[in-house]
Short mmCIF file of C-alpha atoms and ligand atoms in Angstrom, two decimals:
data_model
loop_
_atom_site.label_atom_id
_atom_site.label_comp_id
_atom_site.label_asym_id
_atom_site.label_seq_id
_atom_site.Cartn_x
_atom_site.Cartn_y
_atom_site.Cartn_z
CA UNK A 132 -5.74 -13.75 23.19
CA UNK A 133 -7.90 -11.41 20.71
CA UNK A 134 -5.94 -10.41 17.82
CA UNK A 135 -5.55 -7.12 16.80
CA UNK A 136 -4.37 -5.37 13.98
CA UNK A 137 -3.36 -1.84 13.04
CA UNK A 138 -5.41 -0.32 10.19
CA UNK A 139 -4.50 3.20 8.82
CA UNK A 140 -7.55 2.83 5.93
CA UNK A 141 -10.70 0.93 5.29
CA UNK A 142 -11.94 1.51 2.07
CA UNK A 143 -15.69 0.44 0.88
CA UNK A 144 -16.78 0.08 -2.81
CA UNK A 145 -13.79 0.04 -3.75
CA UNK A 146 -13.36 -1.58 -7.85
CA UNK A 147 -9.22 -1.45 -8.44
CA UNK A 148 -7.92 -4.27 -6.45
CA UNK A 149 -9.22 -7.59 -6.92
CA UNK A 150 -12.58 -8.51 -8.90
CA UNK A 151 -15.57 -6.78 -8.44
CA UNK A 152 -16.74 -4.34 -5.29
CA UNK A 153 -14.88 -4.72 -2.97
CA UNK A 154 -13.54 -3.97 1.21
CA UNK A 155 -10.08 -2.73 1.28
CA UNK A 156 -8.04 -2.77 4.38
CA UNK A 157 -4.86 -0.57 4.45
CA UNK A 158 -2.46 -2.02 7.61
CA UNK A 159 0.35 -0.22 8.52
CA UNK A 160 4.25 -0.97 8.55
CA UNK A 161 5.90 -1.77 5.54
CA UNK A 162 9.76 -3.15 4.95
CA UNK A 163 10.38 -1.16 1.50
CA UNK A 164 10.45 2.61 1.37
CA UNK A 165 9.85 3.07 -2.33
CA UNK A 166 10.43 6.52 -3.34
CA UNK A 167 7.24 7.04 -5.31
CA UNK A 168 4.76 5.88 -2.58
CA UNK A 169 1.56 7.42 -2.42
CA UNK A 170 1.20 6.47 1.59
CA UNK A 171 3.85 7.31 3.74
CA UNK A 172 1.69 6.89 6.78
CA UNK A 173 2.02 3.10 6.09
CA UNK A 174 5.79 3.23 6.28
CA UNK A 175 5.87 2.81 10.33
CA UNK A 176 3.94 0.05 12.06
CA UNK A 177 2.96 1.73 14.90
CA UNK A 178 0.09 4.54 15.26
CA UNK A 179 1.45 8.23 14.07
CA UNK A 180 0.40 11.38 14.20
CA UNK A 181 0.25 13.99 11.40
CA UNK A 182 0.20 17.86 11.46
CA UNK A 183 -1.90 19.63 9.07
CA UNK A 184 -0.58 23.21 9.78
CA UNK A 185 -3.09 24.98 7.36
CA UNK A 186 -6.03 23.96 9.57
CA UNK A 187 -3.98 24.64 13.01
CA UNK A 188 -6.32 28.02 14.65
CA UNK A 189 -2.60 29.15 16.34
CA UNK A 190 -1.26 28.69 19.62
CA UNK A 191 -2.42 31.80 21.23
CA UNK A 192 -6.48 31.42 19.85
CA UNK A 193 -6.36 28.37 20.59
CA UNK A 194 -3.27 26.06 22.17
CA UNK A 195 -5.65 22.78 23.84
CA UNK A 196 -2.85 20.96 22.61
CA UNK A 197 -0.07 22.43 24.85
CA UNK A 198 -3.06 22.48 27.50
CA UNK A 199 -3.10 18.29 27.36
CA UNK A 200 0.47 17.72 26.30
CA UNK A 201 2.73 16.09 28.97
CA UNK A 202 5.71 16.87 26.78
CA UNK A 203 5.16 19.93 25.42
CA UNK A 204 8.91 20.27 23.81
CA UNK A 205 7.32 17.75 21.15
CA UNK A 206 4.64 20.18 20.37
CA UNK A 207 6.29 22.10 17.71
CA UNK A 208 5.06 25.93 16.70
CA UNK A 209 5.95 28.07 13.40
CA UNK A 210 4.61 31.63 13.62
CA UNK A 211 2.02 30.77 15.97
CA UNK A 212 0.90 27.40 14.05
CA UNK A 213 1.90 23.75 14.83
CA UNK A 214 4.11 22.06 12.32
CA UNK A 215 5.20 19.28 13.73
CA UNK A 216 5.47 16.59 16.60
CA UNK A 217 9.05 15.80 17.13
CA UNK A 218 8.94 11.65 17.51
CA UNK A 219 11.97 11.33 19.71
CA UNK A 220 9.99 13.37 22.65
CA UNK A 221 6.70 12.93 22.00
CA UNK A 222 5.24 9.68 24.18
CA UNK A 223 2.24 8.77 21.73
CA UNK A 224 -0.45 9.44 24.41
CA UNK A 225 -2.51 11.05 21.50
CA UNK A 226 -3.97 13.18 23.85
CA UNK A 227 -3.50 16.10 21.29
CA UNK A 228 -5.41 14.41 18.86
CA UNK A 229 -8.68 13.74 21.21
CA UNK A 230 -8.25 17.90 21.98
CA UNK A 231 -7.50 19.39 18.57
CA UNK A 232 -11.00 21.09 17.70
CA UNK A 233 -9.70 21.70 14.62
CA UNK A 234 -8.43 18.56 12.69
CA UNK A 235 -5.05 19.87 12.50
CA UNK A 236 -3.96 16.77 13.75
CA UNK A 237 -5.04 13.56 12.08
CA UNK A 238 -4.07 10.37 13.52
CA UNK A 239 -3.06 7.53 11.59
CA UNK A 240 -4.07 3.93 12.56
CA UNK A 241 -6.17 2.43 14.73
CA UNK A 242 -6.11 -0.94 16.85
CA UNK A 243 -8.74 -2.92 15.56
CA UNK A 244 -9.90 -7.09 16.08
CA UNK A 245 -11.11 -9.31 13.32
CA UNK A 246 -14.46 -9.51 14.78
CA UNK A 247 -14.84 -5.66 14.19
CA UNK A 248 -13.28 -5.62 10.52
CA UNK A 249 -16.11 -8.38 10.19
CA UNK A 250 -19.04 -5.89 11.23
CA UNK A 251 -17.71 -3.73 8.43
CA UNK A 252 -17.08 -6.05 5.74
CA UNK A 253 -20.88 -7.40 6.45
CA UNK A 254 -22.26 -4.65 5.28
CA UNK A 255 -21.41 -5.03 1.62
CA UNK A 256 -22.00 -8.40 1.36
CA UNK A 257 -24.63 -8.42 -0.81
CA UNK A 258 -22.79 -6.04 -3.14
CA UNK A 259 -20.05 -9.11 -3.47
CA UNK A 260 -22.08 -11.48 -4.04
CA UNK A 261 -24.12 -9.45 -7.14
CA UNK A 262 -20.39 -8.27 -8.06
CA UNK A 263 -18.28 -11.17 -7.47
CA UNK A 264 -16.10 -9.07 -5.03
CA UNK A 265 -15.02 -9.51 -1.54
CA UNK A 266 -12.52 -8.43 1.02
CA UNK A 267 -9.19 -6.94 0.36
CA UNK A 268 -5.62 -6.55 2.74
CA UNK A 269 -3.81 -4.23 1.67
CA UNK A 270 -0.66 -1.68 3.02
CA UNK A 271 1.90 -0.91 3.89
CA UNK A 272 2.76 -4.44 3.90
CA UNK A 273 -0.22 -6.66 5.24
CA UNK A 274 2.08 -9.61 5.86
CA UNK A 275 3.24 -8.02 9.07
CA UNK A 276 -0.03 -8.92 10.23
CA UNK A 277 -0.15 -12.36 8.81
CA UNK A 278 -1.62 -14.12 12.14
CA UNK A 279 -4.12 -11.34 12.40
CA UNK A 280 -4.98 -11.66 8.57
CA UNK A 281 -5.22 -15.54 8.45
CA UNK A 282 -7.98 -14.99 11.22
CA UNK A 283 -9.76 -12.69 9.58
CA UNK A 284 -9.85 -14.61 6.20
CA UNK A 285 -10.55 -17.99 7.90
CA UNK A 286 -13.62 -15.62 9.19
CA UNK A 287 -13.92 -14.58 5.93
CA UNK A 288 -14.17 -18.12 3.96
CA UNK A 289 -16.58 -18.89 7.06
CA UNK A 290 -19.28 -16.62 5.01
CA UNK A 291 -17.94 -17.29 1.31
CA UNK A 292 -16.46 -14.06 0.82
CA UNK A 293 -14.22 -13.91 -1.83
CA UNK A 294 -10.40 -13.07 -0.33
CA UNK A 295 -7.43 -11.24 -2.00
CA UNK A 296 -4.02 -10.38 -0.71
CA UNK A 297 -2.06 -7.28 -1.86
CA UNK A 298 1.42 -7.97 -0.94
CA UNK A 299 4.67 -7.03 -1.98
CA UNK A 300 6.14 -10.25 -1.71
CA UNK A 301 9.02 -9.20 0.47
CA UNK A 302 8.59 -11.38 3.77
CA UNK A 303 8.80 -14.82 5.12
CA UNK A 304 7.69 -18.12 2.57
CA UNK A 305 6.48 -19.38 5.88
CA UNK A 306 4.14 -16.68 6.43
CA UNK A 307 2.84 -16.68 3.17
CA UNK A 308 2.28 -20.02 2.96
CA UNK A 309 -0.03 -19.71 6.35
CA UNK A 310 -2.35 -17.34 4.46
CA UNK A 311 -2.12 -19.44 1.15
CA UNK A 312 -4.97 -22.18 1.94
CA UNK A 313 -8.03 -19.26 2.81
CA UNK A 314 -6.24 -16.49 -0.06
CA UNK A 315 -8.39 -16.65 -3.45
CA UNK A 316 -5.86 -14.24 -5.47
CA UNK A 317 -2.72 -12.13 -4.28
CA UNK A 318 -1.72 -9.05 -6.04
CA UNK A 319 1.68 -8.20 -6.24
CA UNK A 320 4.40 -5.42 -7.85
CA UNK A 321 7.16 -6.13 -9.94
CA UNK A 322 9.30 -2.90 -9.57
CA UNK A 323 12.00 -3.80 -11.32
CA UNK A 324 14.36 -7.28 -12.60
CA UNK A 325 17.65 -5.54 -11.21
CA UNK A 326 18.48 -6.23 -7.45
CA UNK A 327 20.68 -3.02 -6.89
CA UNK A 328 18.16 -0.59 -8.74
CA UNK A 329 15.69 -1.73 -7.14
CA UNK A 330 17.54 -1.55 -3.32
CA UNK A 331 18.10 1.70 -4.76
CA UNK A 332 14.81 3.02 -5.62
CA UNK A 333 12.70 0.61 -2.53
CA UNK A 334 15.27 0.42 0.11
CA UNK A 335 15.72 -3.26 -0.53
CA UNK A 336 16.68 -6.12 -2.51
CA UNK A 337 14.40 -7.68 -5.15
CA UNK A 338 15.78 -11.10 -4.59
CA UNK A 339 13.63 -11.98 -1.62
CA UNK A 340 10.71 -10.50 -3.68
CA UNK A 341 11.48 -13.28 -6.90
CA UNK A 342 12.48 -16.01 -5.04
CA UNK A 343 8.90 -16.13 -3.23
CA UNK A 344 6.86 -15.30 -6.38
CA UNK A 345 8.67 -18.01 -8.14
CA UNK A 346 8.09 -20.72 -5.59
CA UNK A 347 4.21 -19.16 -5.15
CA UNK A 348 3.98 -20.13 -9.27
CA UNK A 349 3.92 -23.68 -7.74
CA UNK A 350 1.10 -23.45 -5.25
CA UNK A 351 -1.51 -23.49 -8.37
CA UNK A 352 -3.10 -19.98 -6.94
CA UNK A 353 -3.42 -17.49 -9.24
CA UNK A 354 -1.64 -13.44 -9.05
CA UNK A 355 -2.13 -10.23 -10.65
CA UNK A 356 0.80 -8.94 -11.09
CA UNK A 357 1.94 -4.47 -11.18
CA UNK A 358 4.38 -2.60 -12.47
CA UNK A 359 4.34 0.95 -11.36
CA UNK A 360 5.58 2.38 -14.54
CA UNK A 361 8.07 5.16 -12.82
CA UNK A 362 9.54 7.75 -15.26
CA UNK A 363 13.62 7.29 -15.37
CA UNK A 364 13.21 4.14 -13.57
CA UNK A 365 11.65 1.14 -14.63
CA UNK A 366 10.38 1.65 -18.28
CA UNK A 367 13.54 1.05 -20.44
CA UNK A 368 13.42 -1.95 -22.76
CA UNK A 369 16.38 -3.84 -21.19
CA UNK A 370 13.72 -3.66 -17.62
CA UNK A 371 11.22 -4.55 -19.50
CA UNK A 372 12.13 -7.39 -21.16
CA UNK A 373 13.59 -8.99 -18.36
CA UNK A 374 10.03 -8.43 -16.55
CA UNK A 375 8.73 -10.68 -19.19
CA UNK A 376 11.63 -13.01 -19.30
CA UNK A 377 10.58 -13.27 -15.38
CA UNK A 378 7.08 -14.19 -16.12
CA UNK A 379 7.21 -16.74 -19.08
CA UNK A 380 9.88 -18.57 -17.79
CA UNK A 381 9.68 -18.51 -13.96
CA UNK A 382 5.69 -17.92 -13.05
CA UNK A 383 4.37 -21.08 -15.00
CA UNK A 384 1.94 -19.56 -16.18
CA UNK A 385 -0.42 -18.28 -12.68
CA UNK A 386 0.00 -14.84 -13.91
CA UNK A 387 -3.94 -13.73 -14.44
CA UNK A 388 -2.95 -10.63 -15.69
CA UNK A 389 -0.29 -8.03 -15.87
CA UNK A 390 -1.37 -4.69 -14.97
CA UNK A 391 1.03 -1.56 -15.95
CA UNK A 392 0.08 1.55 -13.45
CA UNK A 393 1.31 4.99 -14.69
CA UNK A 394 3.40 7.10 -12.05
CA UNK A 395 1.18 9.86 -10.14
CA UNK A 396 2.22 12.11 -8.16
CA UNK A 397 0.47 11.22 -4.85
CA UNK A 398 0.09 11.66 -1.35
CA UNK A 399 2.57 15.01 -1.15
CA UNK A 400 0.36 16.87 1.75
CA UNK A 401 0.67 13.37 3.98
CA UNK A 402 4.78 13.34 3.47
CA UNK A 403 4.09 17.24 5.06
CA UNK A 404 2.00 16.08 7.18
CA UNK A 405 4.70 13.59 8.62
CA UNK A 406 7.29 15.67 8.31
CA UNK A 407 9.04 13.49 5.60
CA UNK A 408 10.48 15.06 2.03
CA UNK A 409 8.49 13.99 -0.76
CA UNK A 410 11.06 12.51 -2.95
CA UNK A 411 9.67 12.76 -6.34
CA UNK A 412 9.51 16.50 -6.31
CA UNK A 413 11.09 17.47 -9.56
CA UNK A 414 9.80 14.43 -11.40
CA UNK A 415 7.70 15.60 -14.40
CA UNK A 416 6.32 14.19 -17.06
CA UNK A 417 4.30 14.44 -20.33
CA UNK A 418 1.30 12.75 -19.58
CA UNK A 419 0.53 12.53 -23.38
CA UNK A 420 3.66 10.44 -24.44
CA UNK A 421 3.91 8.92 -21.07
CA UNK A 422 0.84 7.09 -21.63
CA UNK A 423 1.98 6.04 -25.16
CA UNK A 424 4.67 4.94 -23.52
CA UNK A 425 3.05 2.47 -21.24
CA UNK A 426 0.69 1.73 -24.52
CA UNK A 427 3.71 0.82 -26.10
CA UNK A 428 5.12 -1.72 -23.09
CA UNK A 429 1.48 -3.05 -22.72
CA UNK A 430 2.04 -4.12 -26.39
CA UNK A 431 5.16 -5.34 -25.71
CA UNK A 432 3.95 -7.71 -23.19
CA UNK A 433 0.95 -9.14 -24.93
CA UNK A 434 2.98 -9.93 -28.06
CA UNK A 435 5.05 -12.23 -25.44
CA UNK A 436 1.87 -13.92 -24.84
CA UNK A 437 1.61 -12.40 -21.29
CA UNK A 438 -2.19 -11.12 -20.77
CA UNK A 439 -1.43 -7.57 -20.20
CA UNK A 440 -3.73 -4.17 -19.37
CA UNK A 441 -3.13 -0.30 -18.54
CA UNK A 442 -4.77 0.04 -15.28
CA UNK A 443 -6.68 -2.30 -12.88
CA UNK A 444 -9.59 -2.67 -14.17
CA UNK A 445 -9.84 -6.30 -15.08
CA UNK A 446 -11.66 -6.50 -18.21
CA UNK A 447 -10.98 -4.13 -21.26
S1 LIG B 645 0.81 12.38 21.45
FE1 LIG B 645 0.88 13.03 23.62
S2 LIG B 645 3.06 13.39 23.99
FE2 LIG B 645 2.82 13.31 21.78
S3 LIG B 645 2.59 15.42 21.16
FE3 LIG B 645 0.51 14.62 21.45
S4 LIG B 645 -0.04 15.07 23.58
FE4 LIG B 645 2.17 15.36 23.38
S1 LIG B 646 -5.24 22.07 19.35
FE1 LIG B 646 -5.20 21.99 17.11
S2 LIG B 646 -5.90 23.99 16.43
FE2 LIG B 646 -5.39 24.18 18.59
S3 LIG B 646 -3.25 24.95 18.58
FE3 LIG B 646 -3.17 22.73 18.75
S4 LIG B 646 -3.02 21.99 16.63
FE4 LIG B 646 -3.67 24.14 16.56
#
């Protein structure tokens, strides 16, 4: 059987995760809901649509939607304008996608096999090789894929190019040990040490999360590993000590490097588009003393002997 997988994002050129230029594949469905995400159209596994109501022409100038639509109660209109597709009705024919002239509705995922992610990584090849880059998965949570992704790495090693694994850790050892042997680096996020802030601010436990980073220590592959630096939620000292605590006593050392990613806001118009509440709405911040902030922790973690950088660019 040809394996697919469902991609909501490929990404060429891209230089933030993994060394070098790189391919980034975005797949969708992810287990944690973290309240800061930049990609909400990752959250569900399955293809979605989203409304952009700004670029909808109006019902009455226009309406091919409701023309194609065999459920038209899922079709839903504000003065004239569509601003929504109500899930529980809708059937996900996408046949108001393929007749929106005007991009109001923007579909996200697509069905794809490894032998067409292949034609696309291809192309870049020679920009890994000069760059020492390669192929990225990415989410969402990739891992939900994990027989698609072990193909396409295995086709990936095939022609020497250089594999890394973005992963949030939360999933089955089993199924990250199956990706393990044809993986070059993973990349992964602390959020924080605490199990019920963290099921708090993620929708889930960390404990899962630590238990499989400290038994992938032992596999002698190496890990970048993130902390999205979240005003109010992660970037106290009693957090961030117990971050490094984490890493000096339980990672034996396979951290590469430590990389501390200051909170955006991201990704609002998509949560509209999806009809979801952006969550971190009133959240502001001074970016000035933010970033000393995150200075500050950065320094923090290098006097603990942990190699640590703002950002994710490798070398500084
Ligand atoms: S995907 Fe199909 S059923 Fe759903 S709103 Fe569009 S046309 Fe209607
Ligand atoms: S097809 Fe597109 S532009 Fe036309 S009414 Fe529907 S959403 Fe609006």
């Amino acid at each position: 059987m040809v394996q697919e997988g469902i991609i909501f994002n490929i990404q060429r050129f891209t230089i933030h995760d993994g060394p070098g230029v790189r391919t980034e594949l975005f797949f969708k469905g992810c287990p944690l809901r973290c309240k800061w995400c930049g990609n909400p159209e990752s959250f569900q596994k399955q293809i979605q649509l989203g409304v952009y109501r700004k670029k909808c022409i109006s019902k009455n100038k226009c309406g091919a939607c409701l023309e194609v639509c065999p459920q038209q109660d899922a079709l839903q209109f504000y003065r004239g304008k569509l601003v929504a597709i109500d899930p529980t009705k809708c059937i996900g024919c996408h046949a108001c996608y393929d007749a929106c002239p005007a991009e109001a509705i923007k579909k996200w995922g697509e069905s794809m096999t490894v032998e067409e992610c292949m034609e696309i990584i291809r192309k870049d090849k020679g920009y890994y090789t000069r760059s020492g880059g390669g192929v990225t998965v990415s989410g969402g949570e990739a891992l939900l894929h994990v027989d698609f992704i072990l193909e396409l790495f295995k086709a990936c090693k095939a022609e020497s190019i250089h594999t890394c694994f973005e992963s949030t850790f939360h999933g089955k050892w089993e199924d990250l040990e199956k990706v393990l042997p044809y993986t070059d680096l993973f990349i992964s996020d602390l959020k924080h040490m605490n199990p019920d802030i963290h099921k708090q601010y993620t929708g889930v436990s960390n404990e899962l999360i630590l238990e499989n980073l400290t038994k992938f220590s032992k596999t002698g592959k190496e890990i970048i590993l993130r902390i999205p630096v979240i005003p109010y939620v992660n970037e106290d000292e009693e957090n961030i000590e117990a971050t490094a605590n984490f890493i000096c006593n339980e990672m034996e050392g396979r951290v590469r490097t430590l990389q501390l990613l200051s909170f955006m806001r991201l990704g609002e118009e998509k949560y509209q588009s999806l009809n979801m509440e952006y969550q971190m709405e009133k959240v502001k911040i001074n970016r000035i003393s933010f970033q000393k902030k995150i200075t500050g922790i950065a320094n923090y973690f290098n006097n603990r002997g942990i190699h640590c950088l703002v950002g994710t660019k490798e070398k500084q």
